């Protein structure tokens, strides 16, 4: 069976739905009810109604067909519940419950695996947080605590539920959009490889980001990823790289983990981009989802703060990009509108009194230069002269078809505008180093696309 | 003359004060008026009153003594204005105006330097943003765009005004306190060395953070820093490390810059901690300002998300920290309150249903372990069970006298709580790697303090 029933079910049963706020089975039902348009069946033998929905003692008591079951009850009961799902002919089941191999209960997990295999029911989990997409929100986090990101083009797979959910909150805070989030937990059935294969065909997904502690089947993963990365980028952040980290992975997920070198070599072979830190997973995913590749390593920097420009130059050197010489025509064109105290070389320093018009002229001039393949725009929005027109200026720069990243950081005033810029498809970074590194990843992905093998 | 008149003037003249909102001379006056308790004299020959303050055509027309002058008028006029300040017996002058060596006007700068030297007036700048402290705010950034940080124990020197002001906004957003901020610009007189020397004696400064592109006098800097770093930590982020970066520094500040290796060796010799990125400057400064040193490299990790724990272990390995074995007594004590599905080894995984009480028990138990010298606490505040009591739990852990850093990230709900935790003197980081690295810097500073030479 394909994974479609997980992502586009017509009806969902929540096994372990609860009337008690803060309990997982309550929060999941609540968030599902507020997002999902299909039929919802709360399963709870001790009540007749939860959140104005009719409750059933078991899935077997529901007359209508059920596409997807979500189980949030103690581990000891899960196998029996899955048997009931099989009997009910449910084809897809997400097991939130923990208490399996991650705490050493390997036999319990094996039993569950065998039951589901025989019953031909597909499983995500156990020990996971399920799926999040705009109209299918089964997170147990209250919305007032964990914001949901807007719809967008990153799909995100996480072997750690906590890691994944926090990332969603950060993405929401920064205004970065998500297509699908899948927390895979102990992955006794559906794993990272099957999911990336599914997401390859998903038109809403332009970049796949993965937090991974182990790979179920290395060979299959490499083969599949190799095919996909020629079409859309995959970024992976691997947890458990050091000796002690590997030990902890075995304890956390109950799965085997190989050495960091083996993983890095496999990722490289498969054209998968590896993030070295959690910040990078996020930084890289959004630029890959939104911007075209950087065709060579020649970039320009446009800034209103000289110090930021210098830090960006250092970063370019570090990450293999060249702060290229601007053509004579470009310099002439810059001289037409730049004040005498501005700098007409790369990095172009518009200085601290720059307004949006000066940015517009400078960005367009520089993007027109055939020596320049991409631009890092550093805009300190706190400067009194710089109005909100800068947002539209950045949007209009997209027509050049060259990648752009922005460095802008601060508190509420700036964050609000950064979210708007993100919403227009231009990734924003809090430091110039991170904005430069993001551009370097577009260069790296460009090389992956060109590689013949 | 000491620098006292810069930081604690009784009266300030704003030369170039303007009635026009958004002009530098207006914004500076406005922010100064709203923060400064002493006398303010707007200097502007074309008006009689600005912002309800009596304006004067020149400092020479002011009858009362003036401690500090701020000049925000075009570069061509600055020398004459400084001469008037000297005549008026003003001893301290901050020159905001740009248009000196940074745009190649070296002679203009030299003239200014000679005039001020002969006149025995002390100068900060030119081409700078002046000083910010709680009751002396001369930033030209509107408060609704750039938030002011609370009072605190970091003092920050920046050779780039833009870099410094953005950092203030970020610190404000995160609730991290600042004692004094000094933007030094082209530093024709007061430089980084004299300022750190001044800040050594400043009881409100517990950590000195510096963004630097060049050092005026290397030998003097090393000598001074060496003395200070035995008393309080200094963190430096150096802009202009690559060849291209060095070129840009020469253009930006008009000063000479040496190679990255020379600087790094000098910093090391002086016991100065070097940040490799802008994020690190900020990350390191706040932990050094707030937390005691880590006496050896043995740490514990307490988490409610297994994935975060694994990432923290990897980071510990990378940054030279040991995720130490807990003593048998500690494990026994943990077993008394941990649920069966939690992990009683280091990293202690309280799992996703942890409440503040479980954190309290776990943190206190682990901090009591003599094998443990410091703790990284990973707390995902989005979890439904985890209430605001966690904030007081973290505060109460300070009595153990061992350093603690926190990993917590998310949107508004989390940020609000993170600011409270920061306010209690416990630094918060958005990723577990950064929380671990911060702890490793406390270990590094501990070794600097112990070093005999």
JSON list of C-alpha atoms in Angstrom, two decimals, chain A residues 176-296:
[
{"chain": "A", "resi": 176, "resn": "UNK", "atom": "CA", "xyz": [9.05, 29.56, 7.10]},
{"chain": "A", "resi": 177, "resn": "UNK", "atom": "CA", "xyz": [6.51, 27.23, 5.49]},
{"chain": "A", "resi": 178, "resn": "UNK", "atom": "CA", "xyz": [6.21, 23.46, 5.82]},
{"chain": "A", "resi": 179, "resn": "UNK", "atom": "CA", "xyz": [4.47, 20.98, 3.56]},
{"chain": "A", "resi": 180, "resn": "UNK", "atom": "CA", "xyz": [4.61, 17.80, 5.68]},
{"chain": "A", "resi": 181, "resn": "UNK", "atom": "CA", "xyz": [6.24, 16.84, 8.93]},
{"chain": "A", "resi": 182, "resn": "UNK", "atom": "CA", "xyz": [6.62, 13.19, 9.83]},
{"chain": "A", "resi": 183, "resn": "UNK", "atom": "CA", "xyz": [7.95, 11.97, 13.16]},
{"chain": "A", "resi": 184, "resn": "UNK", "atom": "CA", "xyz": [9.06, 8.38, 12.51]},
{"chain": "A", "resi": 185, "resn": "UNK", "atom": "CA", "xyz": [10.10, 7.21, 16.00]},
{"chain": "A", "resi": 186, "resn": "UNK", "atom": "CA", "xyz": [11.23, 3.57, 16.16]},
{"chain": "A", "resi": 187, "resn": "UNK", "atom": "CA", "xyz": [10.15, 3.05, 12.52]},
{"chain": "A", "resi": 188, "resn": "UNK", "atom": "CA", "xyz": [9.17, -0.62, 12.71]},
{"chain": "A", "resi": 189, "resn": "UNK", "atom": "CA", "xyz": [7.62, -0.28, 9.24]},
{"chain": "A", "resi": 190, "resn": "UNK", "atom": "CA", "xyz": [7.56, 3.05, 7.41]},
{"chain": "A", "resi": 191, "resn": "UNK", "atom": "CA", "xyz": [11.09, 4.45, 7.43]},
{"chain": "A", "resi": 192, "resn": "UNK", "atom": "CA", "xyz": [13.07, 7.39, 6.05]},
{"chain": "A", "resi": 193, "resn": "UNK", "atom": "CA", "xyz": [13.65, 5.73, 2.70]},
{"chain": "A", "resi": 194, "resn": "UNK", "atom": "CA", "xyz": [10.01, 5.02, 1.96]},
{"chain": "A", "resi": 195, "resn": "UNK", "atom": "CA", "xyz": [9.12, 8.54, 3.03]},
{"chain": "A", "resi": 196, "resn": "UNK", "atom": "CA", "xyz": [11.64, 10.29, 0.81]},
{"chain": "A", "resi": 197, "resn": "UNK", "atom": "CA", "xyz": [10.44, 8.09, -2.03]},
{"chain": "A", "resi": 198, "resn": "UNK", "atom": "CA", "xyz": [6.90, 9.24, -1.35]},
{"chain": "A", "resi": 199, "resn": "UNK", "atom": "CA", "xyz": [7.94, 12.89, -1.06]},
{"chain": "A", "resi": 200, "resn": "UNK", "atom": "CA", "xyz": [9.77, 12.73, -4.39]},
{"chain": "A", "resi": 201, "resn": "UNK", "atom": "CA", "xyz": [6.40, 12.81, -6.12]},
{"chain": "A", "resi": 202, "resn": "UNK", "atom": "CA", "xyz": [4.87, 15.34, -3.76]},
{"chain": "A", "resi": 203, "resn": "UNK", "atom": "CA", "xyz": [4.53, 18.56, -5.74]},
{"chain": "A", "resi": 204, "resn": "UNK", "atom": "CA", "xyz": [4.30, 20.65, -2.59]},
{"chain": "A", "resi": 205, "resn": "UNK", "atom": "CA", "xyz": [7.69, 19.48, -1.37]},
{"chain": "A", "resi": 206, "resn": "UNK", "atom": "CA", "xyz": [10.68, 21.30, -2.81]},
{"chain": "A", "resi": 207, "resn": "UNK", "atom": "CA", "xyz": [13.20, 20.26, -0.18]},
{"chain": "A", "resi": 208, "resn": "UNK", "atom": "CA", "xyz": [13.37, 17.30, 2.20]},
{"chain": "A", "resi": 209, "resn": "UNK", "atom": "CA", "xyz": [15.01, 17.88, 5.59]},
{"chain": "A", "resi": 210, "resn": "UNK", "atom": "CA", "xyz": [15.77, 14.95, 7.86]},
{"chain": "A", "resi": 211, "resn": "UNK", "atom": "CA", "xyz": [16.94, 14.52, 11.44]},
{"chain": "A", "resi": 212, "resn": "UNK", "atom": "CA", "xyz": [18.27, 10.98, 11.58]},
{"chain": "A", "resi": 213, "resn": "UNK", "atom": "CA", "xyz": [19.91, 8.82, 14.21]},
{"chain": "A", "resi": 214, "resn": "UNK", "atom": "CA", "xyz": [20.11, 5.61, 12.23]},
{"chain": "A", "resi": 215, "resn": "UNK", "atom": "CA", "xyz": [19.28, 4.35, 8.74]},
{"chain": "A", "resi": 216, "resn": "UNK", "atom": "CA", "xyz": [17.16, 1.21, 8.49]},
{"chain": "A", "resi": 217, "resn": "UNK", "atom": "CA", "xyz": [18.64, -0.01, 5.21]},
{"chain": "A", "resi": 218, "resn": "UNK", "atom": "CA", "xyz": [21.74, 1.83, 4.05]},
{"chain": "A", "resi": 219, "resn": "UNK", "atom": "CA", "xyz": [21.89, 0.45, 0.54]},
{"chain": "A", "resi": 220, "resn": "UNK", "atom": "CA", "xyz": [18.24, 1.16, -0.18]},
{"chain": "A", "resi": 221, "resn": "UNK", "atom": "CA", "xyz": [18.56, 4.65, 1.26]},
{"chain": "A", "resi": 222, "resn": "UNK", "atom": "CA", "xyz": [21.54, 5.53, -0.91]},
{"chain": "A", "resi": 223, "resn": "UNK", "atom": "CA", "xyz": [19.88, 4.18, -4.05]},
{"chain": "A", "resi": 224, "resn": "UNK", "atom": "CA", "xyz": [16.65, 6.03, -3.40]},
{"chain": "A", "resi": 225, "resn": "UNK", "atom": "CA", "xyz": [18.27, 9.27, -2.26]},
{"chain": "A", "resi": 226, "resn": "UNK", "atom": "CA", "xyz": [20.57, 9.29, -5.30]},
{"chain": "A", "resi": 227, "resn": "UNK", "atom": "CA", "xyz": [17.55, 9.27, -7.58]},
{"chain": "A", "resi": 228, "resn": "UNK", "atom": "CA", "xyz": [15.69, 11.95, -5.63]},
{"chain": "A", "resi": 229, "resn": "UNK", "atom": "CA", "xyz": [18.55, 14.40, -5.13]},
{"chain": "A", "resi": 230, "resn": "UNK", "atom": "CA", "xyz": [18.72, 14.80, -8.90]},
{"chain": "A", "resi": 231, "resn": "UNK", "atom": "CA", "xyz": [15.22, 16.24, -8.66]},
{"chain": "A", "resi": 232, "resn": "UNK", "atom": "CA", "xyz": [14.98, 17.87, -5.26]},
{"chain": "A", "resi": 233, "resn": "UNK", "atom": "CA", "xyz": [17.50, 18.48, -2.50]},
{"chain": "A", "resi": 234, "resn": "UNK", "atom": "CA", "xyz": [17.75, 16.40, 0.67]},
{"chain": "A", "resi": 235, "resn": "UNK", "atom": "CA", "xyz": [19.48, 17.78, 3.79]},
{"chain": "A", "resi": 236, "resn": "UNK", "atom": "CA", "xyz": [20.28, 15.49, 6.69]},
{"chain": "A", "resi": 237, "resn": "UNK", "atom": "CA", "xyz": [21.42, 16.25, 10.20]},
{"chain": "A", "resi": 238, "resn": "UNK", "atom": "CA", "xyz": [22.75, 13.09, 11.81]},
{"chain": "A", "resi": 239, "resn": "UNK", "atom": "CA", "xyz": [22.57, 12.66, 15.58]},
{"chain": "A", "resi": 240, "resn": "UNK", "atom": "CA", "xyz": [24.96, 10.17, 17.16]},
{"chain": "A", "resi": 241, "resn": "UNK", "atom": "CA", "xyz": [28.27, 10.83, 15.50]},
{"chain": "A", "resi": 242, "resn": "UNK", "atom": "CA", "xyz": [30.73, 10.46, 18.35]},
{"chain": "A", "resi": 243, "resn": "UNK", "atom": "CA", "xyz": [31.34, 7.16, 20.11]},
{"chain": "A", "resi": 244, "resn": "UNK", "atom": "CA", "xyz": [29.25, 8.23, 23.07]},
{"chain": "A", "resi": 245, "resn": "UNK", "atom": "CA", "xyz": [26.61, 9.59, 20.74]},
{"chain": "A", "resi": 246, "resn": "UNK", "atom": "CA", "xyz": [26.34, 6.26, 18.95]},
{"chain": "A", "resi": 247, "resn": "UNK", "atom": "CA", "xyz": [25.88, 4.48, 22.29]},
{"chain": "A", "resi": 248, "resn": "UNK", "atom": "CA", "xyz": [23.07, 6.86, 23.16]},
{"chain": "A", "resi": 249, "resn": "UNK", "atom": "CA", "xyz": [21.38, 6.30, 19.80]},
{"chain": "A", "resi": 250, "resn": "UNK", "atom": "CA", "xyz": [21.26, 2.58, 20.45]},
{"chain": "A", "resi": 251, "resn": "UNK", "atom": "CA", "xyz": [19.66, 3.30, 23.79]},
{"chain": "A", "resi": 252, "resn": "UNK", "atom": "CA", "xyz": [17.29, 5.98, 22.47]},
{"chain": "A", "resi": 253, "resn": "UNK", "atom": "CA", "xyz": [15.90, 4.28, 19.40]},
{"chain": "A", "resi": 254, "resn": "UNK", "atom": "CA", "xyz": [16.87, 0.68, 19.98]},
{"chain": "A", "resi": 255, "resn": "UNK", "atom": "CA", "xyz": [18.43, 0.64, 16.53]},
{"chain": "A", "resi": 256, "resn": "UNK", "atom": "CA", "xyz": [22.00, 0.10, 15.46]},
{"chain": "A", "resi": 257, "resn": "UNK", "atom": "CA", "xyz": [24.08, 3.08, 14.44]},
{"chain": "A", "resi": 258, "resn": "UNK", "atom": "CA", "xyz": [27.23, 3.07, 12.35]},
{"chain": "A", "resi": 259, "resn": "UNK", "atom": "CA", "xyz": [30.23, 5.37, 12.49]},
{"chain": "A", "resi": 260, "resn": "UNK", "atom": "CA", "xyz": [30.03, 9.01, 11.47]},
{"chain": "A", "resi": 261, "resn": "UNK", "atom": "CA", "xyz": [32.44, 8.41, 8.59]},
{"chain": "A", "resi": 262, "resn": "UNK", "atom": "CA", "xyz": [30.28, 5.67, 7.08]},
{"chain": "A", "resi": 263, "resn": "UNK", "atom": "CA", "xyz": [27.25, 7.92, 7.19]},
{"chain": "A", "resi": 264, "resn": "UNK", "atom": "CA", "xyz": [29.03, 10.92, 5.75]},
{"chain": "A", "resi": 265, "resn": "UNK", "atom": "CA", "xyz": [30.40, 8.83, 2.90]},
{"chain": "A", "resi": 266, "resn": "UNK", "atom": "CA", "xyz": [26.94, 7.41, 2.19]},
{"chain": "A", "resi": 267, "resn": "UNK", "atom": "CA", "xyz": [25.34, 10.86, 2.20]},
{"chain": "A", "resi": 268, "resn": "UNK", "atom": "CA", "xyz": [27.98, 12.18, -0.16]},
{"chain": "A", "resi": 269, "resn": "UNK", "atom": "CA", "xyz": [27.51, 9.25, -2.52]},
{"chain": "A", "resi": 270, "resn": "UNK", "atom": "CA", "xyz": [23.76, 9.83, -2.54]},
{"chain": "A", "resi": 271, "resn": "UNK", "atom": "CA", "xyz": [24.03, 13.57, -3.18]},
{"chain": "A", "resi": 272, "resn": "UNK", "atom": "CA", "xyz": [22.55, 14.27, 0.23]},
{"chain": "A", "resi": 273, "resn": "UNK", "atom": "CA", "xyz": [23.71, 17.50, 1.86]},
{"chain": "A", "resi": 274, "resn": "UNK", "atom": "CA", "xyz": [24.85, 16.99, 5.42]},
{"chain": "A", "resi": 275, "resn": "UNK", "atom": "CA", "xyz": [24.23, 19.63, 8.06]},
{"chain": "A", "resi": 276, "resn": "UNK", "atom": "CA", "xyz": [26.86, 19.75, 10.80]},
{"chain": "A", "resi": 277, "resn": "UNK", "atom": "CA", "xyz": [24.59, 21.40, 13.38]},
{"chain": "A", "resi": 278, "resn": "UNK", "atom": "CA", "xyz": [20.88, 21.74, 14.09]},
{"chain": "A", "resi": 279, "resn": "UNK", "atom": "CA", "xyz": [21.08, 25.40, 13.03]},
{"chain": "A", "resi": 280, "resn": "UNK", "atom": "CA", "xyz": [22.41, 24.29, 9.68]},
{"chain": "A", "resi": 281, "resn": "UNK", "atom": "CA", "xyz": [19.61, 21.79, 9.05]},
{"chain": "A", "resi": 282, "resn": "UNK", "atom": "CA", "xyz": [17.17, 24.65, 9.29]},
{"chain": "A", "resi": 283, "resn": "UNK", "atom": "CA", "xyz": [19.36, 27.21, 7.51]},
{"chain": "A", "resi": 284, "resn": "UNK", "atom": "CA", "xyz": [20.04, 24.92, 4.57]},
{"chain": "A", "resi": 285, "resn": "UNK", "atom": "CA", "xyz": [16.52, 23.52, 4.19]},
{"chain": "A", "resi": 286, "resn": "UNK", "atom": "CA", "xyz": [14.91, 26.90, 3.72]},
{"chain": "A", "resi": 287, "resn": "UNK", "atom": "CA", "xyz": [17.36, 28.20, 1.17]},
{"chain": "A", "resi": 288, "resn": "UNK", "atom": "CA", "xyz": [17.18, 24.96, -0.83]},
{"chain": "A", "resi": 289, "resn": "UNK", "atom": "CA", "xyz": [13.38, 25.04, -0.73]},
{"chain": "A", "resi": 290, "resn": "UNK", "atom": "CA", "xyz": [13.13, 28.62, -1.92]},
{"chain": "A", "resi": 291, "resn": "UNK", "atom": "CA", "xyz": [16.04, 29.68, -4.07]},
{"chain": "A", "resi": 292, "resn": "UNK", "atom": "CA", "xyz": [17.53, 28.61, -7.41]},
{"chain": "A", "resi": 293, "resn": "UNK", "atom": "CA", "xyz": [21.01, 27.08, -7.40]},
{"chain": "A", "resi": 294, "resn": "UNK", "atom": "CA", "xyz": [24.13, 29.23, -7.51]},
{"chain": "A", "resi": 295, "resn": "UNK", "atom": "CA", "xyz": [25.68, 28.37, -10.87]},
{"chain": "A", "resi": 296, "resn": "UNK", "atom": "CA", "xyz": [29.26, 29.22, -9.91]}
]
